[in-house]
Amino acid sequence: MTVLAVEIFGVTSMLPYGLMLLRYSRIKQTGVTSPPLPAKKPAEPTVIPDHHKFHVRVMVPCYKESLGTIQNTVEAALDADLPPGSSRTVYLCDDGKDADKKAWAATKAPNVVYVSGRTQAPGEINGKSGNLNNALRNIIYKDYETPAHIPPTELVVVFDADMAAKKCFFVKVLEVMRDQDA
């Protein structure tokens, strides 16, 4: 009896799916092609007022990832659109102290800053997080006494070494981050 109840439930849940599949498929039935699913409209770029001059700091922590993987991530971050008046700096936070990554980052200066050389305590296992904290404290915000002194137009974004930003990523993020009352 239980098997019969499960089978009836399965059929009732598959019936709407099958009907939608038939309705929106391009299979010709009686000589008429059914309409395709509505296409998603491309997003319009959001206009952010010029007085919001954000500085986006993109941090890419890495350790043993290949140079090609790192290049893809950094290039995507550099190619993504920014609102007018905003700027960006990419920090390649290399815990592996790879000479090839350092040399490649130097070719992208001043938009890409190579960060390495932090000292690890014996037994420390928090590699990437320790590397990010080192870059934030000792490189990016070293001139600020406390986090409260950091301007509200600063934004830190962390991409893992194998992530690639979409072209509209920063525009969409900054749209949400701006103060609506300013």
XYZ file of N, CA and C in Angstrom:
546
model
N 0.812 -1.193 0.000
C 0.000 0.000 0.000
C 0.861 1.265 0.000
N 1.944 1.230 0.799
C 2.836 2.383 0.869
C 3.481 2.654 -0.487
N 3.847 1.591 -1.183
C 4.463 1.746 -2.499
C 3.481 2.407 -3.461
N 2.230 2.024 -3.403
C 1.219 2.616 -4.263
C 1.066 4.118 -3.961
N 1.080 4.500 -2.695
C 0.966 5.915 -2.316
C 2.158 6.716 -2.832
N 3.341 6.138 -2.732
C 4.543 6.824 -3.232
C 4.472 6.981 -4.741
N 4.017 5.951 -5.443
C 3.902 6.027 -6.894
C 2.877 7.082 -7.321
N 1.762 7.158 -6.632
C 0.745 8.166 -6.952
C 1.302 9.562 -6.713
N 2.023 9.749 -5.621
C 2.646 11.045 -5.337
C 3.659 11.404 -6.420
N 4.450 10.434 -6.850
C 5.438 10.673 -7.896
C 4.806 11.119 -9.196
N 3.705 10.470 -9.572
C 3.007 10.833 -10.805
C 2.436 12.239 -10.706
N 1.853 12.575 -9.562
C 1.254 13.910 -9.427
C 2.303 15.005 -9.406
N 3.513 14.695 -8.963
C 4.552 15.727 -8.996
C 5.201 15.821 -10.375
N 5.183 14.744 -11.141
C 5.779 14.752 -12.477
C 4.834 15.325 -13.525
N 3.546 15.260 -13.281
C 2.565 15.734 -14.248
C 2.745 17.215 -14.580
N 2.844 18.127 -13.605
C 3.069 19.540 -13.950
C 4.391 19.760 -14.690
N 5.417 19.021 -14.299
C 6.702 19.141 -14.984
C 6.562 18.740 -16.448
N 5.897 17.637 -16.693
C 5.708 17.186 -18.068
C 4.903 18.166 -18.894
N 3.876 18.752 -18.298
C 3.071 19.734 -19.021
C 3.892 20.975 -19.370
N 4.704 21.443 -18.436
C 5.557 22.609 -18.714
C 6.595 22.274 -19.785
N 7.121 21.068 -19.734
C 8.101 20.645 -20.727
C 7.482 20.642 -22.123
N 6.268 20.124 -22.223
C 5.589 20.117 -23.516
C 5.268 21.526 -23.995
N 4.811 22.367 -23.086
C 4.418 23.717 -23.472
C 5.600 24.541 -23.964
N 6.725 24.453 -23.280
C 7.855 25.319 -23.603
C 8.939 24.644 -24.426
N 8.739 23.425 -24.844
C 9.744 22.791 -25.697
C 9.534 23.244 -27.132
N 10.537 23.056 -27.955
C 10.446 23.464 -29.352
C 10.057 22.292 -30.253
N 9.491 21.272 -29.665
C 9.043 20.118 -30.447
C 7.820 20.530 -31.253
N 7.863 20.233 -32.525
C 6.720 20.594 -33.371
C 5.559 19.648 -33.101
N 4.458 20.253 -32.778
C 3.239 19.479 -32.567
C 2.181 20.055 -33.491
N 1.676 19.242 -34.321
C 0.647 19.630 -35.304
C 1.092 20.829 -36.134
N 2.391 20.873 -36.464
C 2.888 21.919 -37.344
C 3.150 23.266 -36.692
N 2.968 23.408 -35.389
C 3.173 24.688 -34.716
C 4.292 24.534 -33.686
N 5.258 25.444 -33.732
C 6.339 25.410 -32.753
C 5.917 26.189 -31.517
N 6.068 25.586 -30.379
C 5.671 26.264 -29.142
C 6.650 27.399 -28.836
N 6.197 28.410 -28.127
C 7.069 29.551 -27.842
C 8.193 29.160 -26.878
N 9.368 29.758 -27.026
C 10.467 29.456 -26.101
C 10.207 30.113 -24.751
N 10.974 29.697 -23.763
C 10.903 30.350 -22.462
C 11.288 31.815 -22.630
N 10.694 32.685 -21.850
C 11.058 34.096 -21.969
C 12.536 34.286 -21.668
N 13.212 35.046 -22.514
C 14.638 35.293 -22.325
C 14.853 36.285 -21.187
N 15.920 36.063 -20.445
C 16.255 36.993 -19.370
C 16.821 38.251 -20.013
N 16.287 39.384 -19.623
C 16.744 40.646 -20.190
C 18.118 40.982 -19.619
N 19.034 41.491 -20.468
C 20.346 41.868 -19.934
C 20.202 43.014 -18.933
N 20.985 42.945 -17.886
C 20.914 43.963 -16.835
C 21.456 45.289 -17.351
N 20.749 46.333 -17.073
C 21.213 47.673 -17.420
C 22.261 48.101 -16.395
N 23.349 48.743 -16.828
C 24.324 49.215 -15.858
C 23.689 50.252 -14.926
N 23.953 50.109 -13.669
C 23.393 51.006 -12.679
C 24.240 52.266 -12.587
N 23.593 53.410 -12.553
C 24.312 54.673 -12.444
C 24.445 55.017 -10.970
N 25.684 55.196 -10.533
C 25.959 55.567 -9.153
C 26.454 57.010 -9.169
N 25.928 57.848 -8.289
C 26.334 59.256 -8.291
C 27.847 59.431 -8.182
N 28.360 60.466 -8.844
C 29.798 60.713 -8.870
C 30.389 60.981 -7.485
N 29.567 61.501 -6.545
C 30.129 61.814 -5.231
C 30.431 60.559 -4.411
N 30.091 59.393 -4.930
C 30.463 58.125 -4.298
C 31.702 57.594 -5.007
N 32.847 58.040 -4.591
C 34.102 57.630 -5.212
C 34.696 56.482 -4.401
N 34.229 55.290 -4.679
C 34.671 54.113 -3.958
C 36.085 53.723 -4.351
N 36.806 53.167 -3.406
C 38.072 52.510 -3.695
C 37.874 51.039 -3.357
N 37.853 50.212 -4.380
C 37.652 48.783 -4.213
C 39.016 48.124 -4.101
N 39.200 47.393 -3.027
C 40.456 46.675 -2.799
C 40.153 45.182 -2.922
N 40.654 44.605 -3.997
C 40.414 43.196 -4.287
C 41.603 42.402 -3.765
N 41.326 41.452 -2.886
C 42.380 40.621 -2.326
C 42.248 39.207 -2.878
N 43.361 38.691 -3.396
C 43.379 37.339 -3.949
C 44.438 36.538 -3.179
N 44.027 35.782 -2.163
C 45.006 34.976 -1.438
C 45.350 33.721 -2.227
N 46.618 33.357 -2.217
C 47.034 32.149 -2.927
C 48.191 31.497 -2.181
N 48.396 30.241 -2.493
C 49.508 29.509 -1.878
C 50.220 28.692 -2.942
N 49.605 27.618 -3.383
C 50.260 26.758 -4.377
C 49.504 26.711 -5.697
N 48.553 27.633 -5.895
C 47.802 27.634 -7.148
C 48.741 27.997 -8.307
N 48.383 27.526 -9.488
C 49.216 27.795 -10.662
C 49.143 29.271 -11.065
N 50.169 29.720 -11.758
C 50.203 31.105 -12.226
C 49.042 31.376 -13.184
N 48.706 30.409 -14.021
C 47.589 30.578 -14.955
C 46.263 30.801 -14.242
N 46.035 30.081 -13.164
C 44.807 30.244 -12.372
C 44.761 31.643 -11.768
N 45.883 32.074 -11.225
C 45.977 33.396 -10.602
C 45.776 34.491 -11.658
N 46.385 34.324 -12.814
C 46.251 35.321 -13.875
C 44.795 35.478 -14.287
N 44.072 34.389 -14.415
C 42.661 34.444 -14.799
C 41.854 35.231 -13.770
N 42.088 34.968 -12.498
C 41.352 35.649 -11.433
C 41.669 37.135 -11.405
N 42.944 37.477 -11.462
C 43.352 38.882 -11.391
C 42.892 39.646 -12.627
N 43.029 39.046 -13.798
C 42.597 39.712 -15.032
C 41.091 39.971 -15.021
N 40.317 39.013 -14.520
C 38.867 39.210 -14.441
C 38.537 40.357 -13.488
N 39.250 40.445 -12.379
C 39.020 41.541 -11.428
C 39.396 42.887 -12.043
N 40.445 42.911 -12.852
C 40.862 44.158 -13.499
C 39.929 44.550 -14.645
N 39.339 43.570 -15.308
C 38.474 43.840 -16.466
C 37.036 44.172 -16.089
N 36.650 43.880 -14.858
C 35.266 44.139 -14.447
C 35.009 45.648 -14.408
N 33.801 46.033 -14.785
C 33.427 47.446 -14.830
C 33.348 48.038 -13.432
N 33.706 49.320 -13.347
C 33.568 50.096 -12.115
C 32.686 51.300 -12.404
N 31.939 51.766 -11.415
C 31.166 52.991 -11.615
C 32.106 54.187 -11.827
N 31.627 55.246 -12.456
C 32.465 56.442 -12.662
C 32.969 56.986 -11.330
N 34.229 57.379 -11.311
C 34.817 57.970 -10.110
C 35.384 56.963 -9.138
N 35.152 55.687 -9.358
C 35.670 54.657 -8.457
C 37.019 54.160 -8.950
N 37.784 53.617 -8.027
C 39.093 53.058 -8.386
C 39.220 51.664 -7.780
N 40.258 50.953 -8.237
C 40.439 49.583 -7.767
C 41.923 49.282 -7.668
N 42.274 48.493 -6.669
C 43.611 47.950 -6.523
C 43.461 46.474 -6.201
N 44.222 45.630 -6.893
C 44.194 44.199 -6.648
C 45.456 43.831 -5.875
N 45.266 43.114 -4.781
C 46.383 42.665 -3.951
C 46.512 41.154 -4.096
N 47.632 40.711 -4.648
C 47.913 39.288 -4.779
C 48.657 38.866 -3.517
N 47.961 38.221 -2.610
C 48.505 37.842 -1.304
C 49.044 36.422 -1.387
N 50.331 36.299 -1.651
C 50.964 35.011 -1.932
C 51.682 34.481 -0.695
N 51.120 33.443 -0.106
C 51.762 32.809 1.047
C 52.882 31.876 0.616
N 52.912 31.511 -0.659
C 53.940 30.604 -1.158
C 55.212 31.299 -1.599
N 55.195 32.643 -1.636
C 56.364 33.439 -2.039
C 56.930 32.971 -3.385
N 56.033 32.852 -4.367
C 56.378 32.371 -5.710
C 56.987 33.507 -6.531
N 58.206 33.321 -7.003
C 58.911 34.358 -7.770
C 58.210 34.657 -9.098
N 57.619 33.635 -9.729
C 56.910 33.851 -10.999
C 55.673 34.734 -10.799
N 54.948 34.499 -9.720
C 53.766 35.326 -9.431
C 54.188 36.756 -9.122
N 55.279 36.911 -8.403
C 55.776 38.253 -8.075
C 56.177 38.993 -9.344
N 56.872 38.316 -10.248
C 57.301 38.943 -11.498
C 56.102 39.310 -12.370
N 55.113 38.426 -12.436
C 53.928 38.719 -13.237
C 53.161 39.900 -12.645
N 53.010 39.948 -11.329
C 52.291 41.054 -10.680
C 53.008 42.381 -10.936
N 54.322 42.350 -11.006
C 55.089 43.578 -11.267
C 54.767 44.141 -12.647
N 54.405 43.283 -13.593
C 54.055 43.773 -14.932
C 52.697 44.457 -14.936
N 51.889 44.226 -13.925
C 50.547 44.814 -13.826
C 50.501 46.032 -12.894
N 51.641 46.388 -12.317
C 51.683 47.538 -11.396
C 51.287 48.801 -12.151
N 50.658 49.758 -11.520
C 50.341 49.889 -10.101
C 48.975 49.302 -9.721
N 48.268 48.699 -10.692
C 46.930 48.169 -10.402
C 46.960 46.877 -9.594
N 48.081 46.167 -9.634
C 48.232 44.919 -8.883
C 49.425 45.068 -7.958
N 49.201 44.754 -6.688
C 50.256 44.840 -5.678
C 50.527 43.427 -5.169
N 51.788 43.015 -5.217
C 52.179 41.703 -4.717
C 52.474 41.817 -3.228
N 51.817 40.979 -2.422
C 52.002 40.994 -0.966
C 52.482 39.614 -0.542
N 53.609 39.580 0.125
C 54.151 38.328 0.637
C 55.114 38.664 1.761
N 55.676 37.654 2.356
C 56.721 37.905 3.341
C 56.266 37.963 4.779
N 55.013 37.584 5.053
C 54.601 37.597 6.458
C 55.306 36.477 7.191
N 55.529 36.665 8.459
C 56.163 35.627 9.269
C 55.076 34.814 9.962
N 55.202 33.529 9.862
C 54.237 32.631 10.478
C 54.783 32.139 11.811
N 53.900 32.110 12.788
C 54.286 31.558 14.086
C 54.448 30.046 13.948
N 55.331 29.456 14.738
C 55.485 27.994 14.662
C 54.149 27.286 14.925
N 53.806 26.358 14.047
C 52.562 25.610 14.184
C 51.336 26.315 13.644
N 51.500 27.496 13.085
C 50.353 28.234 12.556
C 49.796 27.510 11.338
N 48.475 27.365 11.312
C 47.846 26.641 10.200
C 46.877 27.503 9.408
N 46.678 28.751 9.805
C 45.704 29.606 9.110
C 46.400 30.404 8.016
N 46.834 29.720 6.978
C 47.610 30.338 5.921
C 46.935 31.494 5.215
N 45.855 31.229 4.484
C 45.226 32.290 3.687
C 44.600 33.362 4.562
N 43.964 32.973 5.652
C 43.349 33.988 6.521
C 44.428 34.839 7.193
N 45.513 34.224 7.597
C 46.622 34.985 8.174
C 47.231 35.925 7.148
N 47.311 35.473 5.903
C 47.848 36.297 4.830
C 46.953 37.505 4.563
N 45.640 37.300 4.576
C 44.694 38.405 4.384
C 44.812 39.418 5.527
N 44.844 38.924 6.751
C 44.972 39.819 7.902
C 46.273 40.608 7.849
N 47.360 39.957 7.442
C 48.641 40.642 7.308
C 48.547 41.775 6.287
N 47.943 41.492 5.139
C 47.829 42.518 4.093
C 46.952 43.682 4.556
N 45.856 43.385 5.235
C 44.972 44.449 5.714
C 45.658 45.322 6.760
N 46.313 44.704 7.716
C 46.931 45.463 8.820
C 48.218 46.183 8.424
N 49.053 45.501 7.661
C 50.403 46.011 7.421
C 50.619 46.659 6.061
N 49.709 46.493 5.149
C 49.882 47.063 3.804
C 48.756 48.046 3.487
N 47.529 47.560 3.469
C 46.413 48.349 2.979
C 46.025 49.462 3.944
N 45.797 49.113 5.211
C 45.295 50.091 6.180
C 46.304 50.381 7.284
N 47.577 50.340 6.956
C 48.610 50.548 7.978
C 48.610 51.971 8.536
N 48.108 52.944 7.787
C 48.131 54.340 8.229
C 46.917 54.739 9.064
N 45.999 53.810 9.311
C 44.797 54.108 10.090
C 44.954 53.555 11.504
N 44.644 54.394 12.495
C 44.800 53.982 13.883
C 43.826 52.872 14.259
N 42.577 53.026 13.868
C 41.553 52.024 14.178
C 40.684 51.829 12.940
N 39.944 50.735 12.890
C 39.035 50.535 11.750
C 38.004 51.658 11.612
N 37.676 52.341 12.690
C 36.695 53.428 12.630
C 37.192 54.598 11.782
N 38.504 54.712 11.598
C 39.077 55.800 10.813
C 39.102 55.508 9.308
N 38.773 54.287 8.920
C 38.770 53.922 7.501
C 37.546 54.562 6.849
N 37.722 55.253 5.722
C 36.585 55.932 5.068
C 35.487 54.944 4.668
N 34.236 55.382 4.692
C 33.125 54.490 4.324
C 33.082 54.158 2.835
N 33.895 54.805 2.039
C 33.916 54.506 0.603
C 34.951 53.429 0.267
N 35.545 52.826 1.277
C 36.481 51.713 1.067
C 35.690 50.409 1.047
N 36.006 49.548 0.113
C 35.360 48.249 0.034
C 36.429 47.194 -0.213
N 36.433 46.164 0.613
C 37.367 45.056 0.442
C 36.585 43.857 -0.081
N 37.082 43.291 -1.169
C 36.482 42.111 -1.779
C 37.551 41.028 -1.821
N 37.208 39.829 -1.397
C 38.154 38.710 -1.417
C 37.680 37.696 -2.448
N 38.563 37.411 -3.413
C 38.309 36.354 -4.392
C 39.293 35.237 -4.114
N 38.805 34.019 -4.025
C 39.719 32.898 -3.921
C 40.505 32.822 -5.229
N 41.604 32.115 -5.199
C 42.515 32.105 -6.342
C 41.877 31.604 -7.638
N 40.827 30.819 -7.533
C 40.221 30.268 -8.746
C 38.854 30.875 -9.060
N 38.604 32.072 -8.555
C 37.334 32.760 -8.829
C 37.558 33.844 -9.881
N 36.593 34.012 -10.757
C 36.683 35.071 -11.757
C 35.429 35.940 -11.651
N 35.628 37.232 -11.476
C 34.509 38.164 -11.327
C 33.779 38.328 -12.652
N 32.463 38.426 -12.568
C 31.690 38.778 -13.751
C 31.928 40.245 -14.064
N 31.687 40.614 -15.305
C 31.924 41.980 -15.774
C 31.160 43.020 -14.940
N 29.962 42.691 -14.467
C 29.128 43.644 -13.741
C 29.254 43.518 -12.220
N 30.169 42.692 -11.719
C 30.228 42.402 -10.283
C 30.370 43.653 -9.419
N 31.353 44.496 -9.690
C 31.607 45.653 -8.829
C 30.476 46.678 -8.911
N 29.918 46.866 -10.082
C 28.809 47.808 -10.229
C 27.635 47.358 -9.372
N 27.331 46.068 -9.405
C 26.212 45.546 -8.612
C 26.504 45.630 -7.113
N 27.714 45.317 -6.708
C 28.065 45.364 -5.283
C 28.063 46.800 -4.780
N 28.627 47.709 -5.543
C 28.697 49.101 -5.091
C 27.323 49.755 -5.059
N 26.425 49.289 -5.905
C 25.056 49.799 -5.868
C 24.426 49.513 -4.502
N 24.680 48.359 -3.964
C 24.124 47.976 -2.668
C 24.863 48.661 -1.522
N 26.147 48.899 -1.690
C 26.964 49.429 -0.598
C 26.820 50.937 -0.388
N 26.344 51.650 -1.374
C 26.274 53.097 -1.217
C 25.158 53.493 -0.249
N 25.353 54.599 0.412
C 24.382 55.101 1.373
C 23.248 55.781 0.602
N 22.050 55.332 0.797
C 20.910 55.854 0.070
C 20.603 57.306 0.434
N 20.976 57.753 1.633
C 20.647 59.102 2.080
C 21.700 60.130 1.688
N 22.851 59.685 1.217
C 23.931 60.643 0.900
C 23.712 61.289 -0.427
